[in-house]
mmCIF file of N, CA and C in Angstrom:
data_model
loop_
_atom_site.group_PDB
_atom_site.id
_atom_site.type_symbol
_atom_site.label_atom_id
_atom_site.label_comp_id
_atom_site.label_asym_id
_atom_site.label_seq_id
_atom_site.Cartn_x
_atom_site.Cartn_y
_atom_site.Cartn_z
ATOM 1 N N UNK R 1 6.005 -24.717 102.662
ATOM 2 C CA UNK R 1 5.826 -25.327 101.231
ATOM 3 C C UNK R 1 6.509 -24.480 99.866
ATOM 4 N N UNK R 2 7.341 -24.926 99.186
ATOM 5 C CA UNK R 2 8.225 -23.431 98.247
ATOM 6 C C UNK R 2 7.607 -23.716 97.146
ATOM 7 N N UNK R 3 7.621 -22.377 96.721
ATOM 8 C CA UNK R 3 6.642 -21.659 95.542
ATOM 9 C C UNK R 3 7.504 -21.965 94.605
ATOM 10 N N UNK R 4 6.602 -22.278 93.295
ATOM 11 C CA UNK R 4 7.424 -22.436 92.106
ATOM 12 C C UNK R 4 8.125 -21.572 91.653
ATOM 13 N N UNK R 5 7.951 -20.178 92.184
ATOM 14 C CA UNK R 5 8.920 -19.331 91.709
ATOM 15 C C UNK R 5 10.211 -19.411 92.351
ATOM 16 N N UNK R 6 10.053 -19.785 93.488
ATOM 17 C CA UNK R 6 11.484 -20.093 94.244
ATOM 18 C C UNK R 6 12.348 -21.329 93.285
ATOM 19 N N UNK R 7 11.540 -22.021 92.669
ATOM 20 C CA UNK R 7 11.836 -23.374 91.851
ATOM 21 C C UNK R 7 12.649 -22.603 90.587
ATOM 22 N N UNK R 8 11.998 -21.940 90.208
ATOM 23 C CA UNK R 8 12.318 -21.279 88.886
ATOM 24 C C UNK R 8 13.232 -20.224 88.756
ATOM 25 N N UNK R 9 13.746 -19.584 90.480
ATOM 26 C CA UNK R 9 14.668 -18.696 90.394
ATOM 27 C C UNK R 9 16.082 -19.913 90.487
ATOM 28 N N UNK R 10 15.940 -20.658 90.964
ATOM 29 C CA UNK R 10 16.883 -21.500 91.064
ATOM 30 C C UNK R 10 17.274 -22.083 89.284
ATOM 31 N N UNK R 11 16.465 -22.600 89.181
ATOM 32 C CA UNK R 11 16.749 -23.210 87.576
ATOM 33 C C UNK R 11 17.395 -22.426 86.995
ATOM 34 N N UNK R 12 16.912 -20.771 86.861
ATOM 35 C CA UNK R 12 17.230 -19.461 86.090
ATOM 36 C C UNK R 12 18.220 -19.185 86.963
ATOM 37 N N UNK R 13 19.799 -19.496 86.476
ATOM 38 C CA UNK R 13 20.482 -19.077 86.859
ATOM 39 C C UNK R 13 21.770 -18.397 86.110
ATOM 40 N N UNK R 14 22.405 -17.489 86.498
ATOM 41 C CA UNK R 14 23.230 -16.422 85.675
ATOM 42 C C UNK R 14 24.109 -17.379 84.477
ATOM 43 N N UNK R 15 24.528 -18.364 85.134
ATOM 44 C CA UNK R 15 25.038 -19.360 84.364
ATOM 45 C C UNK R 15 24.698 -19.628 82.889
ATOM 46 N N UNK R 16 23.300 -20.267 83.239
ATOM 47 C CA UNK R 16 22.544 -20.335 81.884
ATOM 48 C C UNK R 16 22.381 -19.119 81.190
ATOM 49 N N UNK R 17 22.221 -17.856 81.660
ATOM 50 C CA UNK R 17 21.746 -16.812 80.959
ATOM 51 C C UNK R 17 20.620 -17.249 80.501
ATOM 52 N N UNK R 18 19.559 -17.751 81.196
ATOM 53 C CA UNK R 18 18.201 -18.115 80.377
ATOM 54 C C UNK R 18 17.154 -16.809 80.926
ATOM 55 N N UNK R 19 16.109 -16.446 79.975
ATOM 56 C CA UNK R 19 15.277 -15.589 80.233
ATOM 57 C C UNK R 19 14.163 -15.867 80.848
ATOM 58 N N UNK R 20 13.585 -15.180 81.797
ATOM 59 C CA UNK R 20 12.218 -15.479 82.010
ATOM 60 C C UNK R 20 10.719 -14.951 80.791
ATOM 61 N N UNK R 21 10.393 -15.876 80.190
ATOM 62 C CA UNK R 21 9.858 -15.435 79.339
ATOM 63 C C UNK R 21 8.647 -15.033 79.587
ATOM 64 N N UNK R 22 7.532 -14.666 79.058
ATOM 65 C CA UNK R 22 6.146 -14.063 79.244
ATOM 66 C C UNK R 22 5.262 -15.245 79.560
ATOM 67 N N UNK R 23 5.527 -16.482 78.736
ATOM 68 C CA UNK R 23 5.077 -17.947 78.990
ATOM 69 C C UNK R 23 5.380 -18.594 80.280
ATOM 70 N N UNK R 24 6.719 -18.090 81.082
ATOM 71 C CA UNK R 24 7.011 -18.470 82.384
ATOM 72 C C UNK R 24 6.346 -17.710 83.562
ATOM 73 N N UNK R 25 5.898 -16.361 82.966
ATOM 74 C CA UNK R 25 5.608 -15.693 83.978
ATOM 75 C C UNK R 25 3.942 -16.223 84.133
ATOM 76 N N UNK R 26 3.154 -16.200 83.163
ATOM 77 C CA UNK R 26 1.972 -16.660 82.953
ATOM 78 C C UNK R 26 1.486 -17.971 83.641
ATOM 79 N N UNK R 27 2.364 -18.662 83.516
ATOM 80 C CA UNK R 27 2.571 -20.145 84.068
ATOM 81 C C UNK R 27 2.662 -20.117 85.603
ATOM 82 N N UNK R 28 3.576 -18.565 86.163
ATOM 83 C CA UNK R 28 3.732 -18.855 87.794
ATOM 84 C C UNK R 28 2.270 -18.314 88.019
ATOM 85 N N UNK R 29 1.936 -17.158 87.168
ATOM 86 C CA UNK R 29 0.496 -16.475 87.425
ATOM 87 C C UNK R 29 -0.917 -17.459 87.765
ATOM 88 N N UNK R 30 -0.833 -18.681 87.334
ATOM 89 C CA UNK R 30 -1.683 -19.687 87.163
ATOM 90 C C UNK R 30 -1.461 -20.356 88.526
ATOM 91 N N UNK R 31 0.273 -20.923 88.591
ATOM 92 C CA UNK R 31 0.469 -21.936 89.738
ATOM 93 C C UNK R 31 0.691 -21.174 91.143
ATOM 94 N N UNK R 32 0.896 -19.965 91.184
ATOM 95 C CA UNK R 32 1.058 -19.167 92.327
ATOM 96 C C UNK R 32 0.269 -17.818 92.462
ATOM 97 N N UNK R 33 -0.497 -17.692 91.578
ATOM 98 C CA UNK R 33 -1.208 -15.977 91.559
ATOM 99 C C UNK R 33 -0.057 -15.037 91.874
ATOM 100 N N UNK R 34 1.109 -14.873 90.993
ATOM 101 C CA UNK R 34 1.855 -14.092 91.579
ATOM 102 C C UNK R 34 2.242 -13.752 89.652
ATOM 103 N N UNK R 35 3.078 -12.347 89.698
ATOM 104 C CA UNK R 35 3.634 -12.212 88.515
ATOM 105 C C UNK R 35 4.873 -11.932 88.799
ATOM 106 N N UNK R 36 6.043 -11.760 88.009
ATOM 107 C CA UNK R 36 7.192 -11.350 88.022
ATOM 108 C C UNK R 36 7.416 -9.852 87.259
ATOM 109 N N UNK R 37 7.581 -9.008 87.642
ATOM 110 C CA UNK R 37 7.722 -7.664 87.075
ATOM 111 C C UNK R 37 9.211 -7.589 86.274
ATOM 112 N N UNK R 38 9.389 -6.604 85.527
ATOM 113 C CA UNK R 38 10.728 -6.191 84.917
ATOM 114 C C UNK R 38 11.655 -6.433 85.875
ATOM 115 N N UNK R 39 11.423 -5.639 86.967
ATOM 116 C CA UNK R 39 12.976 -5.701 87.952
ATOM 117 C C UNK R 39 12.897 -6.904 88.620
ATOM 118 N N UNK R 40 11.973 -7.878 88.426
ATOM 119 C CA UNK R 40 12.341 -8.983 88.881
ATOM 120 C C UNK R 40 11.723 -9.453 90.365
ATOM 121 N N UNK R 41 11.041 -8.517 90.647
ATOM 122 C CA UNK R 41 10.074 -8.442 92.058
ATOM 123 C C UNK R 41 8.831 -9.392 91.827
ATOM 124 N N UNK R 42 8.334 -9.726 92.972
ATOM 125 C CA UNK R 42 7.224 -10.446 92.725
ATOM 126 C C UNK R 42 6.094 -9.834 93.236
ATOM 127 N N UNK R 43 4.977 -9.520 92.677
ATOM 128 C CA UNK R 43 3.791 -9.007 93.106
ATOM 129 C C UNK R 43 2.501 -9.744 93.074
ATOM 130 N N UNK R 44 2.117 -9.788 94.145
ATOM 131 C CA UNK R 44 1.042 -10.730 94.252
ATOM 132 C C UNK R 44 -0.434 -10.432 93.989
ATOM 133 N N UNK R 45 -1.212 -11.365 93.112
ATOM 134 C CA UNK R 45 -2.345 -10.632 92.855
ATOM 135 C C UNK R 45 -3.441 -11.149 94.076
ATOM 136 N N UNK R 46 -4.547 -10.322 93.685
ATOM 137 C CA UNK R 46 -5.701 -10.636 95.003
ATOM 138 C C UNK R 46 -6.347 -11.823 94.673
ATOM 139 N N UNK R 47 -6.445 -12.570 95.570
ATOM 140 C CA UNK R 47 -7.012 -13.956 95.208
ATOM 141 C C UNK R 47 -8.301 -14.054 94.739
ATOM 142 N N UNK R 48 -8.662 -14.962 94.022
ATOM 143 C CA UNK R 48 -9.922 -15.112 93.332
ATOM 144 C C UNK R 48 -11.359 -15.595 94.357
ATOM 145 N N UNK R 49 -10.812 -15.636 95.322
ATOM 146 C CA UNK R 49 -12.240 -16.648 96.200
ATOM 147 C C UNK R 49 -13.394 -15.429 96.248
#
């Protein structure tokens, strides 16, 4: 199952020069339990179970 992050990375191409906003990151947090830091790396949050 592909993550929402993977889809986002496809949508945000250098061609479009689109920025990842805080809102995008927050949406990813909700969907994926991950955040994108400034280097574009992803860190997994501890699960809330």
